[in-house]
GROMACS .gro file of C-alpha atoms in nm:
model
  304
    1ALA     CA    1  -0.861   7.147   5.718
    2MET     CA    2  -1.094   6.942   5.515
    3ASN     CA    3  -0.851   6.668   5.485
    4PRO     CA    4  -0.578   6.730   5.703
    5ARG     CA    5  -0.461   6.338   5.676
    6SER     CA    6  -0.354   6.341   5.300
    7ALA     CA    7  -0.031   6.380   5.202
    8THR     CA    8  -0.135   6.519   4.875
    9THR     CA    9  -0.294   6.814   5.053
   10GLN     CA   10  -0.013   6.885   5.314
   11ARG     CA   11   0.232   6.936   5.021
   12GLN     CA   12  -0.031   7.151   4.853
   13LEU     CA   13  -0.012   7.375   5.146
   14ALA     CA   14   0.388   7.342   5.177
   15LEU     CA   15   0.354   7.483   4.774
   16SER     CA   16   0.155   7.737   4.854
   17LEU     CA   17   0.327   7.866   5.164
   18PHE     CA   18   0.645   7.920   4.944
   19ALA     CA   19   0.471   8.067   4.669
   20ALA     CA   20   0.277   8.316   4.929
   21GLY     CA   21   0.637   8.399   5.043
   22GLU     CA   22   0.585   8.266   5.378
   23PRO     CA   23   0.887   8.175   5.604
   24HIS     CA   24   1.116   7.881   5.545
   25ASP     CA   25   1.031   7.711   5.872
   26ALA     CA   26   0.664   7.723   5.765
   27VAL     CA   27   0.730   7.557   5.454
   28LEU     CA   28   0.938   7.289   5.610
   29GLN     CA   29   0.694   7.240   5.858
   30ALA     CA   30   0.434   7.184   5.649
   31LEU     CA   31   0.662   6.906   5.433
   32GLY     CA   32   0.722   6.730   5.705
   33GLN     CA   33   0.359   6.716   5.767
   34SER     CA   34   0.337   6.544   5.407
   35TRP     CA   35   0.639   6.329   5.451
   36GLU     CA   36   0.450   6.155   5.800
   37LEU     CA   37   0.181   6.069   5.571
   38ARG     CA   38   0.335   5.948   5.290
   39ALA     CA   39   0.376   5.525   5.282
   40GLU     CA   40   0.688   5.426   5.437
   41SER     CA   41   0.872   5.301   5.076
   42ASP     CA   42   0.801   5.639   4.961
   43ARG     CA   43   0.925   5.895   5.230
   44LYS     CA   44   1.266   5.898   5.205
   45ALA     CA   45   1.257   5.930   4.828
   46VAL     CA   46   1.010   6.214   4.861
   47GLU     CA   47   1.195   6.414   5.131
   48LEU     CA   48   1.492   6.388   4.957
   49SER     CA   49   1.307   6.524   4.629
   50ASP     CA   50   1.146   6.820   4.848
   51ARG     CA   51   1.486   6.910   5.068
   52ALA     CA   52   1.657   6.929   4.700
   53ALA     CA   53   1.427   7.162   4.576
   54LEU     CA   54   1.438   7.413   4.866
   55ALA     CA   55   1.804   7.398   4.880
   56ALA     CA   56   1.814   7.509   4.485
   57LEU     CA   57   1.585   7.739   4.522
   58GLU     CA   58   1.751   7.939   4.848
   59GLY     CA   59   2.088   7.887   4.608
   60ASP     CA   60   2.239   7.636   4.742
   61LEU     CA   61   2.313   7.466   4.452
   62ALA     CA   62   2.615   7.236   4.544
   63GLY     CA   63   2.364   7.099   4.861
   64ALA     CA   64   2.063   7.057   4.623
   65THR     CA   65   2.302   6.824   4.409
   66SER     CA   66   2.444   6.617   4.687
   67LEU     CA   67   2.048   6.550   4.798
   68VAL     CA   68   1.971   6.460   4.482
   69ALA     CA   69   2.262   6.199   4.474
   70ASP     CA   70   2.092   6.045   4.806
   71TRP     CA   71   1.757   6.081   4.632
   72LEU     CA   72   1.906   5.840   4.348
   73ALA     CA   73   2.059   5.598   4.638
   74ALA     CA   74   1.704   5.574   4.771
   75VAL     CA   75   1.538   5.446   4.486
   76ALA     CA   76   1.821   5.219   4.384
   77ALA     CA   77   1.600   4.923   4.444
   78ARG     CA   78   1.280   5.025   4.237
   79PRO     CA   79   1.234   4.846   3.942
   80ASP     CA   80   1.032   5.144   3.722
   81GLN     CA   81   1.238   5.394   3.525
   82SER     CA   82   1.057   5.673   3.570
   83ALA     CA   83   1.166   5.633   3.953
   84HIS     CA   84   1.459   5.665   3.839
   85ALA     CA   85   1.449   5.905   3.549
   86THR     CA   86   1.345   6.216   3.759
   87PRO     CA   87   1.614   6.237   3.991
   88ALA     CA   88   1.874   6.150   3.739
   89PHE     CA   89   1.761   6.441   3.523
   90GLU     CA   90   1.694   6.686   3.809
   91LEU     CA   91   2.074   6.623   3.851
   92ALA     CA   92   2.165   6.658   3.497
   93ASP     CA   93   1.989   7.001   3.512
   94LEU     CA   94   2.135   7.116   3.819
   95HIS     CA   95   2.441   7.035   3.652
   96THR     CA   96   2.357   7.246   3.358
   97GLU     CA   97   2.250   7.516   3.559
   98MET     CA   98   2.606   7.524   3.743
   99GLY     CA   99   2.769   7.548   3.389
  100GLU     CA  100   2.905   7.160   3.409
  101PRO     CA  101   2.759   7.019   3.092
  102ALA     CA  102   2.977   6.730   3.085
  103LYS     CA  103   2.871   6.638   3.449
  104ALA     CA  104   2.505   6.681   3.288
  105ALA     CA  105   2.560   6.412   3.021
  106ALA     CA  106   2.728   6.229   3.291
  107ALA     CA  107   2.428   6.198   3.504
  108ALA     CA  108   2.208   6.093   3.162
  109GLU     CA  109   2.427   5.856   3.062
  110ASP     CA  110   2.414   5.669   3.405
  111PHE     CA  111   2.084   5.663   3.385
  112GLN     CA  112   2.068   5.535   3.024
  113ARG     CA  113   2.352   5.255   3.075
  114HIS     CA  114   2.085   5.106   3.351
  115MET     CA  115   1.749   5.157   3.196
  116GLY     CA  116   1.710   4.854   3.008
  117ALA     CA  117   1.712   4.673   3.363
  118TRP     CA  118   1.405   4.890   3.492
  119THR     CA  119   1.040   4.868   3.349
  120ASP     CA  120   0.934   5.070   3.046
  121PRO     CA  121   0.696   5.322   3.138
  122PRO     CA  122   0.382   5.266   2.921
  123GLU     CA  123   0.328   5.586   2.778
  124GLY     CA  124   0.682   5.756   2.787
  125ASP     CA  125   1.070   5.702   2.648
  126TRP     CA  126   1.329   5.905   2.834
  127THR     CA  127   1.575   5.806   2.558
  128LEU     CA  128   1.563   6.147   2.399
  129THR     CA  129   1.627   6.360   2.718
  130ALA     CA  130   1.936   6.156   2.786
  131LEU     CA  131   2.053   6.238   2.438
  132GLY     CA  132   1.954   6.596   2.474
  133TYR     CA  133   2.205   6.619   2.796
  134GLN     CA  134   2.468   6.454   2.562
  135LEU     CA  135   2.385   6.715   2.281
  136ARG     CA  136   2.474   6.985   2.461
  137ALA     CA  137   2.798   6.861   2.587
  138GLY     CA  138   2.901   6.775   2.219
  139LYS     CA  139   2.894   6.412   2.255
  140VAL     CA  140   2.609   6.379   1.992
  141THR     CA  141   2.591   6.567   1.650
  142ARG     CA  142   2.315   6.760   1.555
  143ALA     CA  143   2.244   6.541   1.277
  144GLY     CA  144   2.252   6.222   1.499
  145PHE     CA  145   2.009   6.413   1.744
  146ALA     CA  146   1.753   6.522   1.476
  147GLU     CA  147   1.747   6.176   1.330
  148ALA     CA  148   1.692   6.029   1.681
  149ARG     CA  149   1.404   6.270   1.756
  150ALA     CA  150   1.186   6.200   1.500
  151ALA     CA  151   1.210   5.815   1.575
  152TRP     CA  152   1.133   5.927   1.942
  153LEU     CA  153   0.816   6.105   1.853
  154GLU     CA  154   0.703   5.831   1.612
  155ARG     CA  155   0.779   5.569   1.886
  156VAL     CA  156   0.603   5.726   2.175
  157ARG     CA  157   0.296   5.818   1.960
  158ALA     CA  158   0.245   5.481   1.894
  159LYS     CA  159   0.301   5.390   2.272
  160TRP     CA  160   0.019   5.636   2.371
  161ARG     CA  161  -0.206   5.463   2.086
  162ALA     CA  162  -0.149   5.147   2.242
  163ALA     CA  163  -0.206   5.264   2.557
  164GLY     CA  164  -0.531   5.402   2.448
  165LYS     CA  165  -0.436   5.760   2.520
  166ARG     CA  166  -0.576   6.036   2.303
  167LEU     CA  167  -0.351   6.198   2.044
  168ASP     CA  168  -0.507   6.606   2.134
  169VAL     CA  169  -0.345   6.901   2.132
  170ASP     CA  170  -0.240   6.893   2.516
  171ALA     CA  171  -0.015   6.588   2.387
  172ASP     CA  172   0.083   6.784   2.097
  173TRP     CA  173   0.243   7.038   2.352
  174SER     CA  174   0.354   6.745   2.574
  175LEU     CA  175   0.532   6.593   2.279
  176TRP     CA  176   0.712   6.944   2.144
  177SER     CA  177   0.846   7.050   2.494
  178GLY     CA  178   1.005   6.708   2.517
  179ALA     CA  179   1.156   6.721   2.161
  180TYR     CA  180   1.199   7.069   2.112
  181GLY     CA  181   1.126   7.331   2.401
  182TRP     CA  182   1.387   7.205   2.683
  183LEU     CA  183   1.667   7.214   2.423
  184VAL     CA  184   1.642   7.575   2.317
  185ASP     CA  185   1.945   7.754   2.364
  186GLY     CA  186   1.990   7.992   2.119
  187GLU     CA  187   1.819   8.186   1.816
  188ALA     CA  188   1.875   7.877   1.573
  189ASP     CA  189   1.775   7.598   1.808
  190ALA     CA  190   1.428   7.884   1.916
  191ARG     CA  191   1.334   7.938   1.514
  192GLU     CA  192   1.343   7.552   1.456
  193ALA     CA  193   1.124   7.508   1.805
  194LEU     CA  194   0.881   7.753   1.680
  195ALA     CA  195   0.854   7.588   1.334
  196ALA     CA  196   0.756   7.273   1.504
  197LEU     CA  197   0.516   7.477   1.793
  198PRO     CA  198   0.148   7.327   1.789
  199ARG     CA  199  -0.069   7.579   1.637
  200ALA     CA  200  -0.393   7.483   1.808
  201THR     CA  201  -0.363   7.622   2.202
  202SER     CA  202  -0.391   7.391   2.445
  203ALA     CA  203  -0.566   7.439   2.806
  204ALA     CA  204  -0.310   7.284   3.006
  205VAL     CA  205  -0.058   7.561   2.884
  206SER     CA  206  -0.296   7.843   2.881
  207THR     CA  207  -0.444   7.789   3.230
  208GLY     CA  208  -0.049   7.805   3.386
  209ARG     CA  209  -0.056   7.432   3.448
  210TRP     CA  210   0.226   7.351   3.289
  211THR     CA  211   0.524   7.578   3.393
  212SER     CA  212   0.792   7.449   3.211
  213VAL     CA  213   0.620   7.426   2.899
  214ASP     CA  214   0.532   7.800   2.894
  215LEU     CA  215   0.898   7.893   2.996
  216PHE     CA  216   1.026   7.674   2.702
  217ALA     CA  217   0.740   7.838   2.478
  218GLY     CA  218   0.809   8.178   2.590
  219LYS     CA  219   1.207   8.149   2.594
  220SER     CA  220   1.184   8.044   2.226
  221TYR     CA  221   0.967   8.335   2.122
  222ALA     CA  222   1.205   8.589   2.311
  223LEU     CA  223   1.509   8.443   2.150
  224ALA     CA  224   1.362   8.475   1.791
  225GLY     CA  225   1.297   8.840   1.863
  226ASP     CA  226   0.898   8.767   1.895
  227PHE     CA  227   0.882   8.935   2.232
  228ALA     CA  228   0.461   9.029   2.243
  229ALA     CA  229   0.427   8.668   2.190
  230ALA     CA  230   0.696   8.547   2.490
  231LEU     CA  231   0.528   8.754   2.714
  232PRO     CA  232   0.197   8.577   2.830
  233HIS     CA  233   0.403   8.229   2.834
  234LEU     CA  234   0.673   8.411   3.045
  235ARG     CA  235   0.456   8.580   3.306
  236ARG     CA  236   0.278   8.246   3.367
  237ALA     CA  237   0.609   8.121   3.464
  238ALA     CA  238   0.757   8.300   3.657
  239ARG     CA  239   0.452   8.369   3.859
  240SER     CA  240   0.363   8.032   3.880
  241CYS     CA  241   0.236   7.886   4.230
  242ALA     CA  242   0.457   7.575   4.194
  243THR     CA  243   0.772   7.680   4.183
  244LEU     CA  244   0.869   7.452   4.462
  245ALA     CA  245   0.772   7.126   4.257
  246GLU     CA  246   0.976   7.284   3.970
  247PRO     CA  247   1.283   7.465   4.156
  248LEU     CA  248   1.467   7.576   3.833
  249THR     CA  249   1.162   7.676   3.624
  250ALA     CA  250   1.031   7.999   3.774
  251THR     CA  251   1.360   8.135   3.856
  252ARG     CA  252   1.447   8.106   3.456
  253ALA     CA  253   1.149   8.220   3.354
  254GLN     CA  254   1.221   8.532   3.535
  255LEU     CA  255   1.533   8.561   3.373
  256TRP     CA  256   1.394   8.552   2.985
  257LEU     CA  257   1.063   8.763   3.105
  258GLY     CA  258   1.303   9.015   3.179
  259VAL     CA  259   1.460   8.969   2.827
  260ALA     CA  260   1.111   9.011   2.655
  261LEU     CA  261   0.990   9.287   2.862
  262GLU     CA  262   1.359   9.457   2.797
  263GLY     CA  263   1.281   9.381   2.415
  264SER     CA  264   0.940   9.559   2.453
  265GLY     CA  265   1.099   9.885   2.581
  266ASP     CA  266   0.972   9.769   2.963
  267ARG     CA  267   1.351   9.858   3.090
  268GLU     CA  268   1.185   9.904   3.472
  269GLY     CA  269   0.972   9.588   3.440
  270ALA     CA  270   1.292   9.402   3.307
  271ARG     CA  271   1.516   9.556   3.592
  272ALA     CA  272   1.277   9.411   3.836
  273ALA     CA  273   1.316   9.051   3.682
  274TYR     CA  274   1.635   9.060   3.665
  275GLU     CA  275   1.661   9.153   4.013
  276ALA     CA  276   1.429   8.880   4.134
  277VAL     CA  277   1.682   8.622   3.976
  278LEU     CA  278   1.969   8.763   4.188
  279ARG     CA  279   1.766   8.789   4.477
  280ARG     CA  280   1.751   8.408   4.440
  281TRP     CA  281   2.028   8.303   4.278
  282GLY     CA  282   2.275   8.574   4.301
  283ALA     CA  283   2.504   8.448   4.584
  284ALA     CA  284   2.438   8.069   4.467
  285LYS     CA  285   2.710   7.827   4.523
  286PRO     CA  286   2.929   7.753   4.324
  287ARG     CA  287   2.746   7.947   4.078
  288SER     CA  288   2.420   7.979   3.844
  289LEU     CA  289   2.446   8.049   3.476
  290THR     CA  290   2.074   8.230   3.513
  291ALA     CA  291   2.213   8.464   3.757
  292GLU     CA  292   2.521   8.522   3.591
  293GLN     CA  293   2.316   8.618   3.234
  294ALA     CA  294   2.042   8.827   3.468
  295GLN     CA  295   2.382   9.015   3.617
  296ALA     CA  296   2.494   9.106   3.261
  297ARG     CA  297   2.200   9.221   3.138
  298LEU     CA  298   2.097   9.423   3.470
  299ALA     CA  299   2.484   9.595   3.433
  300SER     CA  300   2.387   9.672   3.054
  301LEU     CA  301   2.045   9.824   3.144
  302GLY     CA  302   2.264  10.064   3.388
  303ALA     CA  303   2.499  10.150   3.123
  304ARG     CA  304   2.217  10.249   2.902
   0.00000   0.00000   0.00000
């Protein structure tokens, strides 16, 4: 009401409607209002991004993948790396969720082959993200990745200093997320990530503004068996009001919230978390690894 001609305001309305469980049509209407208020040069890419997020959240992972491919085509002429990196790694993440690590690595490699033609971000560096998908596909060794990670951390810190950005505790958590957190897939990864976890508290994390970082930290603690430490992170991530902005994060957080609750002895809480995953992705097309894990754990709970 205060600022109805703002694209950002209308998009925040859409995020809030989705988080409150309002009907699909209301969410889409608010998104449409935000698209109309965008600059013409950005409109198509933003619309495709939002439609892909909605498709993913409704279990149409194949449709989301197609929309992200169209999003990549819509930004083909953009000169900045970031415009290409966001859809490229969204595509890789969708392929990861569908159990297709080779396709995820191919999406990352395609970005990597072209990135030299685009303007480097003043404070970032996408090379380690691309390598991470290649690591998961078995195309990079763990030793090679660890060496690349050390160089990446040094390079990004130097870029931040050159850009006049303060390396505070929030920066430490952001760097940890990009270097360790998002790649945690098993207990050994989790223990390595927790050893590198910043010891100081980040306000950006503790207030729930960095949903993905909460997921990575909570998942790491859960895999390492420290369920009490995992729960605050995973509860924030699972209940995020920004689910529409990070379409895969909150649902994955529900799975790991279930794991942490189960490990803490709260079987009914765990059951509710697993069922929340299945309501969203139980019928995902073509498949959802997160839903398959939730189904298996739910079946195990029932058997016990």
